[in-house]
N, CA and C of each residue as an Amber inpcrd file, in Angstrom:
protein
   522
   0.8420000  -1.1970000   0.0000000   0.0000000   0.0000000   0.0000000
   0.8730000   1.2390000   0.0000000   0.6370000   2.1430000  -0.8960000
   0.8280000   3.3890000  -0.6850000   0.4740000   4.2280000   0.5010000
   0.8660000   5.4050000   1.4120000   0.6420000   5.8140000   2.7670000
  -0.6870000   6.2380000   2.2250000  -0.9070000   7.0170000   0.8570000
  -2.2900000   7.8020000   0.4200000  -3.3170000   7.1250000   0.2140000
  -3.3770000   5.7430000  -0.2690000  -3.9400000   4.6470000  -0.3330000
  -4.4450000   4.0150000   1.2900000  -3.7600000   3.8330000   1.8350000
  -3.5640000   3.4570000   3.0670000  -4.6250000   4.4100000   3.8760000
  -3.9850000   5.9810000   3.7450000  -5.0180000   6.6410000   4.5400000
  -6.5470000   7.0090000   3.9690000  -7.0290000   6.7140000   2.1250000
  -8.0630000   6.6990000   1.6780000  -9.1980000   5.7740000   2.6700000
  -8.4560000   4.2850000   2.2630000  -9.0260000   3.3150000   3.0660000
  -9.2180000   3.7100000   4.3240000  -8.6080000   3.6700000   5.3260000
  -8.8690000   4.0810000   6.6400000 -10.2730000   5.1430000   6.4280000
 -10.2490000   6.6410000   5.9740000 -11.6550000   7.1770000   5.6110000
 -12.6940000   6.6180000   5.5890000 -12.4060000   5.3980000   4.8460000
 -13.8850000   4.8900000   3.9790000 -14.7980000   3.9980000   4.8030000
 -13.7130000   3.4770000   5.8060000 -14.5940000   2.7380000   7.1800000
 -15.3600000   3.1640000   7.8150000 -16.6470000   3.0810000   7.5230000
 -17.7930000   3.4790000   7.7450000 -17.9650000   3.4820000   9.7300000
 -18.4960000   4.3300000  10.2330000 -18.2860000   4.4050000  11.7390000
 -18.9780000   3.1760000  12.1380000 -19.6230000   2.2070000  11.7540000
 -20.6430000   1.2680000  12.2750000 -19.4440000   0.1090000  12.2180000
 -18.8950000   0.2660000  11.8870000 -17.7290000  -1.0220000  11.8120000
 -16.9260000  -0.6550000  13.0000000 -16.4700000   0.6660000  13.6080000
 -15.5730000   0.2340000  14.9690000 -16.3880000  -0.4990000  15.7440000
 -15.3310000  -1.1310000  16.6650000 -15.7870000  -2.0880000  17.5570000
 -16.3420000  -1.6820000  18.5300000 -17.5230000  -2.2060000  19.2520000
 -18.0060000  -1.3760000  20.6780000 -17.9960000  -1.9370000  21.8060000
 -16.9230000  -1.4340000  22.6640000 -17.4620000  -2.5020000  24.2480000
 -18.4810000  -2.3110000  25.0030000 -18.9070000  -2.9010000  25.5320000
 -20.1310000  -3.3460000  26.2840000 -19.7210000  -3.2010000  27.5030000
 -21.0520000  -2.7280000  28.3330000 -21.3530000  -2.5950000  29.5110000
 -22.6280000  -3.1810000  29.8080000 -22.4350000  -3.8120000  30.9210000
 -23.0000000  -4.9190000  31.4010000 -24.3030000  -4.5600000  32.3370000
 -25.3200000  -3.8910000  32.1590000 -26.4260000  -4.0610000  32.8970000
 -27.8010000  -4.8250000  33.8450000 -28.5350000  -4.3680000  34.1780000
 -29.6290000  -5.1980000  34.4680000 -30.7650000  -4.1790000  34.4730000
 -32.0730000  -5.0460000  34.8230000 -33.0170000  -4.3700000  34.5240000
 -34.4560000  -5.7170000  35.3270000 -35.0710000  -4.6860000  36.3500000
 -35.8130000  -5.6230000  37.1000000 -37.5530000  -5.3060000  37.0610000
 -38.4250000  -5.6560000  36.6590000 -39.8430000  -5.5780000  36.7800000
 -40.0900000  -5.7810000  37.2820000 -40.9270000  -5.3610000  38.5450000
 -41.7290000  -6.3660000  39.6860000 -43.6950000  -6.1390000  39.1760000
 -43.8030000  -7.4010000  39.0240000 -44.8370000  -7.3970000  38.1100000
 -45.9200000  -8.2280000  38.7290000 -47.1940000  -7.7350000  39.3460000
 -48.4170000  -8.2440000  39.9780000 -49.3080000  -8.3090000  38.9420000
 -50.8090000  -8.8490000  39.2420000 -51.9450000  -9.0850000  38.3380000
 -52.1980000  -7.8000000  38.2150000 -52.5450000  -7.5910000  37.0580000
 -53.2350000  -6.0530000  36.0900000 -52.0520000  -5.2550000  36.6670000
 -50.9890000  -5.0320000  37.5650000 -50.0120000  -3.9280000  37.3370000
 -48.6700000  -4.4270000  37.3790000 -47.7050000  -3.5160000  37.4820000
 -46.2620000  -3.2670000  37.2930000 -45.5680000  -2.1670000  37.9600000
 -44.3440000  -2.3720000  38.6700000 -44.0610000  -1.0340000  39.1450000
 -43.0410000  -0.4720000  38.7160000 -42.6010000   0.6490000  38.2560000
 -42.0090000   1.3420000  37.9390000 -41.4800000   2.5610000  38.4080000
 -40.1960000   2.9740000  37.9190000 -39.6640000   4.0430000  38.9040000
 -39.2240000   5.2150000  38.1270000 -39.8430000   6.4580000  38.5290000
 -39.4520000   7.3930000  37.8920000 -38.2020000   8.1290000  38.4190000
 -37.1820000   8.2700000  36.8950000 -35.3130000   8.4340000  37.0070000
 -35.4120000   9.5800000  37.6700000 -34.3010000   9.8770000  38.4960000
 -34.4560000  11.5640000  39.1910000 -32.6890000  11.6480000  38.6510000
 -32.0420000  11.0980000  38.4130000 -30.8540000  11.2380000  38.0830000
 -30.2820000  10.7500000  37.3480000 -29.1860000  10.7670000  36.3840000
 -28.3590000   9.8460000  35.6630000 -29.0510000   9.5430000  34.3610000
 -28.0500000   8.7830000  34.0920000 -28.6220000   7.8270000  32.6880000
 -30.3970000   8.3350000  32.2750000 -31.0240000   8.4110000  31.7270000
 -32.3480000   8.2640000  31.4920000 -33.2800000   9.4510000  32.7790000
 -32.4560000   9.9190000  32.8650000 -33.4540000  10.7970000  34.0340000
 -34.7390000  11.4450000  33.5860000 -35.7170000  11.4100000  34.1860000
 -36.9750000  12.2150000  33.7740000 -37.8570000  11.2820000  32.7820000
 -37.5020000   9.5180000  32.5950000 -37.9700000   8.4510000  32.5740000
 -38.7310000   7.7470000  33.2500000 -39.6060000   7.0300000  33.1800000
 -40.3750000   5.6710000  33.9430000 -39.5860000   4.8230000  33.4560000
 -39.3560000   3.7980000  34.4720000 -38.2950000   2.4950000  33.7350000
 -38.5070000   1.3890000  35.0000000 -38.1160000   0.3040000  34.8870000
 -37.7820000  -0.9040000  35.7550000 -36.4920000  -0.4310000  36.2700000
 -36.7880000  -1.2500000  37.2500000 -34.6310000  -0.7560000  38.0430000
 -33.6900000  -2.1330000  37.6470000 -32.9240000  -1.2360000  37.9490000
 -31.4110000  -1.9290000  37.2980000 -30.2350000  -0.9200000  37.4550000
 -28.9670000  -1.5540000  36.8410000 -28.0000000  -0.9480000  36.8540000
 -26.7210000  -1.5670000  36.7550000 -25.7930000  -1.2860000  36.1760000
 -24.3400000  -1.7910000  36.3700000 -24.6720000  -2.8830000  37.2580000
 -23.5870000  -4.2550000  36.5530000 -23.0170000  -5.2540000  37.1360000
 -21.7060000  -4.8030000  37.6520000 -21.3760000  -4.9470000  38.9560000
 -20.1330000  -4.7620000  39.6820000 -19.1460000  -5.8240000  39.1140000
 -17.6380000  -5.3610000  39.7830000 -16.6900000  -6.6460000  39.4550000
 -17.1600000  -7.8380000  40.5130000 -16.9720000  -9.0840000  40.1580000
 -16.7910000 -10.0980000  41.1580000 -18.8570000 -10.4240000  41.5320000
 -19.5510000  -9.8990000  40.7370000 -21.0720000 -10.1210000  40.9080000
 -21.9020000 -10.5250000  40.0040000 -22.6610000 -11.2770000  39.9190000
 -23.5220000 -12.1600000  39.0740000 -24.2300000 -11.4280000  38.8500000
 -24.9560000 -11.1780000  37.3610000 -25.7660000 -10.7400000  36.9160000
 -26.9240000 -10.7600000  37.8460000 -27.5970000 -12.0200000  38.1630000
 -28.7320000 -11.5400000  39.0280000 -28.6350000 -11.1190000  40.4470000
 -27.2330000 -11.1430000  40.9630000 -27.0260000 -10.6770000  42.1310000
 -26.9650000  -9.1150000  42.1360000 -26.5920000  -8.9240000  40.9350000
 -26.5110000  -7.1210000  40.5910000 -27.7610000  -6.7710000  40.3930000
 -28.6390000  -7.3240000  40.0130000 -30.2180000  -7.2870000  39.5410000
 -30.8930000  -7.3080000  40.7670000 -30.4510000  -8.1830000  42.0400000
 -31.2620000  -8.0630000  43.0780000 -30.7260000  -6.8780000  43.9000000
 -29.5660000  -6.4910000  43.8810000 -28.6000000  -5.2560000  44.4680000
 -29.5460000  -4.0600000  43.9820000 -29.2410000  -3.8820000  43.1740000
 -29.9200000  -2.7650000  42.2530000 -31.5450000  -2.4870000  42.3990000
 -32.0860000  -3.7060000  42.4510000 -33.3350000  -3.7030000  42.5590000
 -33.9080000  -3.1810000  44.3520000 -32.8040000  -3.4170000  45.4600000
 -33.4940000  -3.1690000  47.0080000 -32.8040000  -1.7060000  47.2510000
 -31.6440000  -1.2690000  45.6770000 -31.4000000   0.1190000  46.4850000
 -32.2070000   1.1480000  45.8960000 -32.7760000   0.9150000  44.8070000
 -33.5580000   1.7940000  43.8880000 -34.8970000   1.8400000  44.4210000
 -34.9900000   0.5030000  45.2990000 -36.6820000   0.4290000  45.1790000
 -37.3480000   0.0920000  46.5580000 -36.1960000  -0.0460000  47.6310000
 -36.2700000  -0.8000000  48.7950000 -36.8480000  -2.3900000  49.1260000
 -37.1120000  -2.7850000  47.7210000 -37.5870000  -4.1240000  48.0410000
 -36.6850000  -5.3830000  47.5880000 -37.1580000  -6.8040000  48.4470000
 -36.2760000  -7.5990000  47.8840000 -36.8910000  -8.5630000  47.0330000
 -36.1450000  -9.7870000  46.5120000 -37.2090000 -10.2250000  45.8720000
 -36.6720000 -11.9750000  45.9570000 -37.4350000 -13.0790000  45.8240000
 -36.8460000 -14.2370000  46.5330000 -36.6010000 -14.8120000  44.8930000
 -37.6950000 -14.8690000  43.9880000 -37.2250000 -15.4190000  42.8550000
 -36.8750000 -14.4980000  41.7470000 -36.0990000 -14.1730000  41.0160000
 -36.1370000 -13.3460000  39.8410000 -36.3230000 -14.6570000  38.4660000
 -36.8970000 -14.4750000  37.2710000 -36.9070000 -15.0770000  36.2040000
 -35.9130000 -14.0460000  35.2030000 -35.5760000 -14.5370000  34.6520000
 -34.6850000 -13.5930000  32.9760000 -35.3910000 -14.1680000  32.3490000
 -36.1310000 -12.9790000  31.9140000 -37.0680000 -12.5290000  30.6740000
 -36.1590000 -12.3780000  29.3950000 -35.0230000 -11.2650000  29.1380000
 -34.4500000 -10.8770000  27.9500000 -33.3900000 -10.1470000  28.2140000
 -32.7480000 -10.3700000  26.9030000 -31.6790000  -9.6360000  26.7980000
 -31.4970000  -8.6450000  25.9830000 -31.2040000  -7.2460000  25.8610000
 -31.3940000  -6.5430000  24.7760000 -30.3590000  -5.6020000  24.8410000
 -29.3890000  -5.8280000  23.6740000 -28.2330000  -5.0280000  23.3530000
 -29.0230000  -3.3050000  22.8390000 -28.3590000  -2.4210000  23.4590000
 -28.4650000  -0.9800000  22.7550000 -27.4350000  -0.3380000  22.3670000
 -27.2420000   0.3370000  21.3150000 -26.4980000   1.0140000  20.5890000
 -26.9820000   2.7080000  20.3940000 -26.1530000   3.5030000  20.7630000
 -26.5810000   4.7290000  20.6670000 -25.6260000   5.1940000  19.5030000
 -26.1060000   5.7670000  18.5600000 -24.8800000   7.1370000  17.5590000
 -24.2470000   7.5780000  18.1030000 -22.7350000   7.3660000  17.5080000
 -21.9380000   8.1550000  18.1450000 -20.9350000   7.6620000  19.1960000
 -22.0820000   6.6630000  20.3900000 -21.0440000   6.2670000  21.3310000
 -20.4960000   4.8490000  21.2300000 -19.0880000   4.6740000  22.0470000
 -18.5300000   3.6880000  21.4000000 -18.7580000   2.2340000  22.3640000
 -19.6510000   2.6260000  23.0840000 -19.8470000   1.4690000  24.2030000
 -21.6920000   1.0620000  23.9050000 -21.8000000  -0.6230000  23.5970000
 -22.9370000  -0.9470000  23.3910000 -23.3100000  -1.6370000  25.2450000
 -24.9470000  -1.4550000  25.4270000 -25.3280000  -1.5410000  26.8210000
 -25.8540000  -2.7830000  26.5490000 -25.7060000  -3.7770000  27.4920000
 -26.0550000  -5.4590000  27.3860000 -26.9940000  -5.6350000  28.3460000
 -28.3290000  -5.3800000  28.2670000 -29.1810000  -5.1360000  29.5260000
 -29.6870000  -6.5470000  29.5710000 -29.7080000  -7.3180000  30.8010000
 -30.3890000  -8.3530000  31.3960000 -31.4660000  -8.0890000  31.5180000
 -32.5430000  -8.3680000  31.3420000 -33.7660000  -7.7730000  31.7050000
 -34.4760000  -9.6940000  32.1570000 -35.6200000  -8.6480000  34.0670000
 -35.8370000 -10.1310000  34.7360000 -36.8940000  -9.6060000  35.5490000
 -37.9590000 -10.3620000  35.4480000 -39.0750000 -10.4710000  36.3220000
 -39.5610000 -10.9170000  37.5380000 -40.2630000 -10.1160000  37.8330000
 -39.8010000 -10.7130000  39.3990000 -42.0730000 -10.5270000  39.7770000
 -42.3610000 -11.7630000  40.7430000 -43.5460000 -11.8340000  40.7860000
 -44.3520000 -11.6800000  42.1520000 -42.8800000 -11.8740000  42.9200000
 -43.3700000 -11.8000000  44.3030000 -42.1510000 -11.0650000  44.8210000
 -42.4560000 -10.6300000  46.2120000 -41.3940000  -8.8760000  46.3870000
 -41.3610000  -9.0610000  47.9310000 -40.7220000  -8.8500000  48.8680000
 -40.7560000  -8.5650000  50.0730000 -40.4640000  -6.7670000  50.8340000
 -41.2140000  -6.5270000  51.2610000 -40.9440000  -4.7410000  51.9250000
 -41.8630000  -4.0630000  50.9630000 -41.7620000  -2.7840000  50.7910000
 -42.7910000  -2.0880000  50.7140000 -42.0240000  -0.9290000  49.2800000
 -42.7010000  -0.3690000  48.2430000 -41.7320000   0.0490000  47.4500000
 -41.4350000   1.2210000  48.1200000 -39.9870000   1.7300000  47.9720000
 -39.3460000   3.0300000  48.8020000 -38.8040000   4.1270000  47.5700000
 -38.9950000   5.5780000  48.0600000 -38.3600000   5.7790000  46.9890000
 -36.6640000   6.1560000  47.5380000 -36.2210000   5.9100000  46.4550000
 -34.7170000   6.3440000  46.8730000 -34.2490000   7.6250000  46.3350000
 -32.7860000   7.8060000  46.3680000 -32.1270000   8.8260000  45.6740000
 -32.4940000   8.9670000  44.0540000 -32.1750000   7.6770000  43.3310000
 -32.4110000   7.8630000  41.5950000 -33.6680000   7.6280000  41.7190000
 -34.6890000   6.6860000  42.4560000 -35.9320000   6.4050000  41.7850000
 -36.9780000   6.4900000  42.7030000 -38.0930000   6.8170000  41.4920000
 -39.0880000   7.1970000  42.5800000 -40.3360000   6.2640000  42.3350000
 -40.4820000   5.3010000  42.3990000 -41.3490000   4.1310000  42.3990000
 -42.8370000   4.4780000  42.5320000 -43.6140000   3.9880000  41.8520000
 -45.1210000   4.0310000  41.5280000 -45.7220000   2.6520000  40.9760000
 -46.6380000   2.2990000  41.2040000 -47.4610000   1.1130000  40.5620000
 -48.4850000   2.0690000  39.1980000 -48.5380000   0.9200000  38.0880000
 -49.1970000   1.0130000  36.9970000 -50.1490000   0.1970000  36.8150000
 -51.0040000   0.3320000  36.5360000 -52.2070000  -0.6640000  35.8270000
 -51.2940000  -1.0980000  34.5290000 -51.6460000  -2.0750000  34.0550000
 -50.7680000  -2.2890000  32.7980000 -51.5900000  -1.5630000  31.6770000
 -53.0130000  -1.2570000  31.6790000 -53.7920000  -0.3070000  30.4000000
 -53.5570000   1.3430000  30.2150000 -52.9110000   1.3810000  31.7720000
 -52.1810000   2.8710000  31.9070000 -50.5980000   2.7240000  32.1760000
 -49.9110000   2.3650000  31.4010000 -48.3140000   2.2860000  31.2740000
 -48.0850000   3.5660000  30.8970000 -47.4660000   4.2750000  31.0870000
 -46.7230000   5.7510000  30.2690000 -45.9770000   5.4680000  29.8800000
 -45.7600000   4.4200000  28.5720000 -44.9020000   4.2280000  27.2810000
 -44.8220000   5.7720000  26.8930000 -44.8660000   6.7470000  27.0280000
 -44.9220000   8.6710000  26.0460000 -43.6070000   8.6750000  26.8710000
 -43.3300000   8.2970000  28.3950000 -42.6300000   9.0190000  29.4230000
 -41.2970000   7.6600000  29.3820000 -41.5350000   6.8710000  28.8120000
 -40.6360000   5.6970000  29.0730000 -39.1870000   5.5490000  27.3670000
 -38.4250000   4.5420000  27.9460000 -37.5370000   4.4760000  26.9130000
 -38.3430000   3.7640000  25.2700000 -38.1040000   4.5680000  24.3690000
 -39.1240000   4.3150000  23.6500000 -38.8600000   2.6680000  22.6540000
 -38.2620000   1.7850000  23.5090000 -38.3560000   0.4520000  23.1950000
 -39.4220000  -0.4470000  23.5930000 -39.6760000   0.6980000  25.0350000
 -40.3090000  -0.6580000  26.0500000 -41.5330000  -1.0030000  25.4870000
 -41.9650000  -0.4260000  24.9800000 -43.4200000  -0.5620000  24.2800000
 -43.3930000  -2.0070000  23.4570000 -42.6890000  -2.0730000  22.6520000
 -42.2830000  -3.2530000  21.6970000 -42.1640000  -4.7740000  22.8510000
 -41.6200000  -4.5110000  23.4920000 -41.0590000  -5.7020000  24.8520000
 -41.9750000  -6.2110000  26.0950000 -42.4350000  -4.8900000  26.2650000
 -43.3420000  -5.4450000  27.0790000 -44.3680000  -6.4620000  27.3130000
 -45.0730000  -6.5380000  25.9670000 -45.8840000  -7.2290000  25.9320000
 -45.3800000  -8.7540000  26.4690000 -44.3540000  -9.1670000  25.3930000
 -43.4940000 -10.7460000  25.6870000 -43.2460000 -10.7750000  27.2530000
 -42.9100000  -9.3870000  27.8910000 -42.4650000  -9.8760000  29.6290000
 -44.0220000 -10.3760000  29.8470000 -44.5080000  -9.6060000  29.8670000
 -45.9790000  -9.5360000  30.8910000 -46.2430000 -11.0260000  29.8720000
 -46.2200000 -11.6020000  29.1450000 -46.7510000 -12.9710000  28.6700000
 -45.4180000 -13.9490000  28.9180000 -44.7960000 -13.7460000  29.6880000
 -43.3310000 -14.8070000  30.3980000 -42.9590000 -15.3160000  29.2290000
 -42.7870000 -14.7520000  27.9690000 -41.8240000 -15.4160000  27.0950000
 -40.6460000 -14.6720000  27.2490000 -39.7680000 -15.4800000  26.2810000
 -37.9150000 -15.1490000  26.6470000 -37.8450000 -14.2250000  25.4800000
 -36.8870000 -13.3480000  25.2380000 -36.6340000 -12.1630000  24.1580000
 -35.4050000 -12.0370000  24.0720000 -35.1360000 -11.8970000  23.0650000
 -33.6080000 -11.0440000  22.6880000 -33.6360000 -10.3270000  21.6320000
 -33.4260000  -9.3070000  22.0200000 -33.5960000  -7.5720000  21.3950000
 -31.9410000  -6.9670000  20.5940000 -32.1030000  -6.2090000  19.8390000
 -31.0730000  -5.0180000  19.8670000 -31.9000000  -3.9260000  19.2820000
 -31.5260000  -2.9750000  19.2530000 -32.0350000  -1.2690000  19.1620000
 -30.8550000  -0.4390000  19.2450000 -30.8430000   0.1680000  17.8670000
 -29.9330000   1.2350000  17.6860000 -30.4650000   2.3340000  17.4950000
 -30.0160000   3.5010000  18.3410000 -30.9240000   4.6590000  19.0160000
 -29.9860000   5.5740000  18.5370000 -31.1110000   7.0240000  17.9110000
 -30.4180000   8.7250000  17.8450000 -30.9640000   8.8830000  19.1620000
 -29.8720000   9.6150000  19.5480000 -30.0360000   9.9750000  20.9380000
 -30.5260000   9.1030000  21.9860000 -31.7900000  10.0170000  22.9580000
 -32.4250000   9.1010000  23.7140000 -33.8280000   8.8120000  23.0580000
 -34.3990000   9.0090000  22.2270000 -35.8740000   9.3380000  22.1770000
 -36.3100000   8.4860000  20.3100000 -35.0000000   8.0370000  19.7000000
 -35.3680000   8.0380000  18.1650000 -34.8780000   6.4790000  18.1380000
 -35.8520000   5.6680000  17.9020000 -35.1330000   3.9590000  17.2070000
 -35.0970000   4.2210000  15.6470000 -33.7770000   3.7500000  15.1970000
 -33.5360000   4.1590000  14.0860000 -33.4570000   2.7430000  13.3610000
 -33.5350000   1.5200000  14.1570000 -33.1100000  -0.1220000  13.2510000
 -33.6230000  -0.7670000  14.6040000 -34.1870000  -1.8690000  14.6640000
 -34.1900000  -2.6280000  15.3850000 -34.6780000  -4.0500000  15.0410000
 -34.1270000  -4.9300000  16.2290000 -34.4810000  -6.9330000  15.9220000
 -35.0490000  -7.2150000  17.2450000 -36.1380000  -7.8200000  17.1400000
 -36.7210000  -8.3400000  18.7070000 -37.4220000 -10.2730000  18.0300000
 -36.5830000 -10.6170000  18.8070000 -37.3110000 -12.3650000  18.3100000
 -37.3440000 -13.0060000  20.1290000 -38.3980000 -13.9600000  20.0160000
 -38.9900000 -14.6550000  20.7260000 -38.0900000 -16.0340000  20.8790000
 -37.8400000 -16.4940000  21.9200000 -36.4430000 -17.6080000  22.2920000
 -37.3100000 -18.4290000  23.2130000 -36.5750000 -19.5860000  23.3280000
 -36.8820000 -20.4070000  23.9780000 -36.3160000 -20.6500000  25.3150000
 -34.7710000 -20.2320000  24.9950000 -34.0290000 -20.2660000  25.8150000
 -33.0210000 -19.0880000  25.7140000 -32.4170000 -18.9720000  27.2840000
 -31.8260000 -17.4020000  27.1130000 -30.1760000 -17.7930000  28.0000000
């Protein structure tokens, strides 16, 4: 190769080809007959959202141990069984880290919901969800949690608010 050649090519690599590392999330529903609870973000990531809790997997911690962590500091409650519902990779424009969210249901809860520092917890009827106020995937997903099938998602997002491509298929196993 010529250096001019050399640096043409380099140009022409389209940004969707660098590589993206991943960060390792979770994501918890606590989900009763006709509702769901949800917590509205007061900080961080997604703030000024309705969402399930979750958050970063620590070093040295199991996905659902981070899922139950996450889930009694956001929400004050604990929970004895969790199920994994899905997994759904996100991709935002621009940034170079894709989010690997665990997503897991939970049916029975111990304590009372609390609100904390990031979240501020509320129960939903499921015919009144505020999908307008939520990440605008959940709409697509929800349905499969609330019917206990398994999912695996990706969604590549402008910004916070625009799905620009997405894959959601129904699994058997996760």
């Amino acid at each position: 190769y010529t250096r001019e050649s050399h640096t043409k090519c380099a140009v022409l690599i389209p940004q969707g080809e660098i590589m993206l590392s991943s960060k390792l999330l979770t994501l918890v529903l606590v989900v009763q007959p006709g509702r769901v609870l949800l917590g509205m973000k007061k900080r961080g990531f997604g703030a000024g959202k309705w969402n399930g809790f979750g958050g970063k997997v620590q070093p040295g911690e199991s996905i659902e141990e981070a899922a139950r962590r996450e889930l009694e500091e956001e929400s004050g409650l604990t929970v004895d069984t969790l199920e994994k519902t899905g997994n759904i990779k996100f991709e935002f424009v621009g940034e170079t880290q894709l989010l690997d969210v665990h997503i897991f249901r939970a049916d029975t809860f111990n304590g009372e919901p609390t609100e904390s520092e990031e979240m501020r917890p509320q129960w939903f009827d499921r015919d009144k969800i505020p999908f307008s106020q939520m990440w605008a995937d959940d709409i697509l997903w929800f349905p499969l949690m609330f019917q206990k099938k398994k999912f695996l998602g990706y969604f590549k997002f402008q910004g916070h608010d625009v799905i620009l491509s997405h894959t959601l298929e129904e699994v058997q196993e996760l």
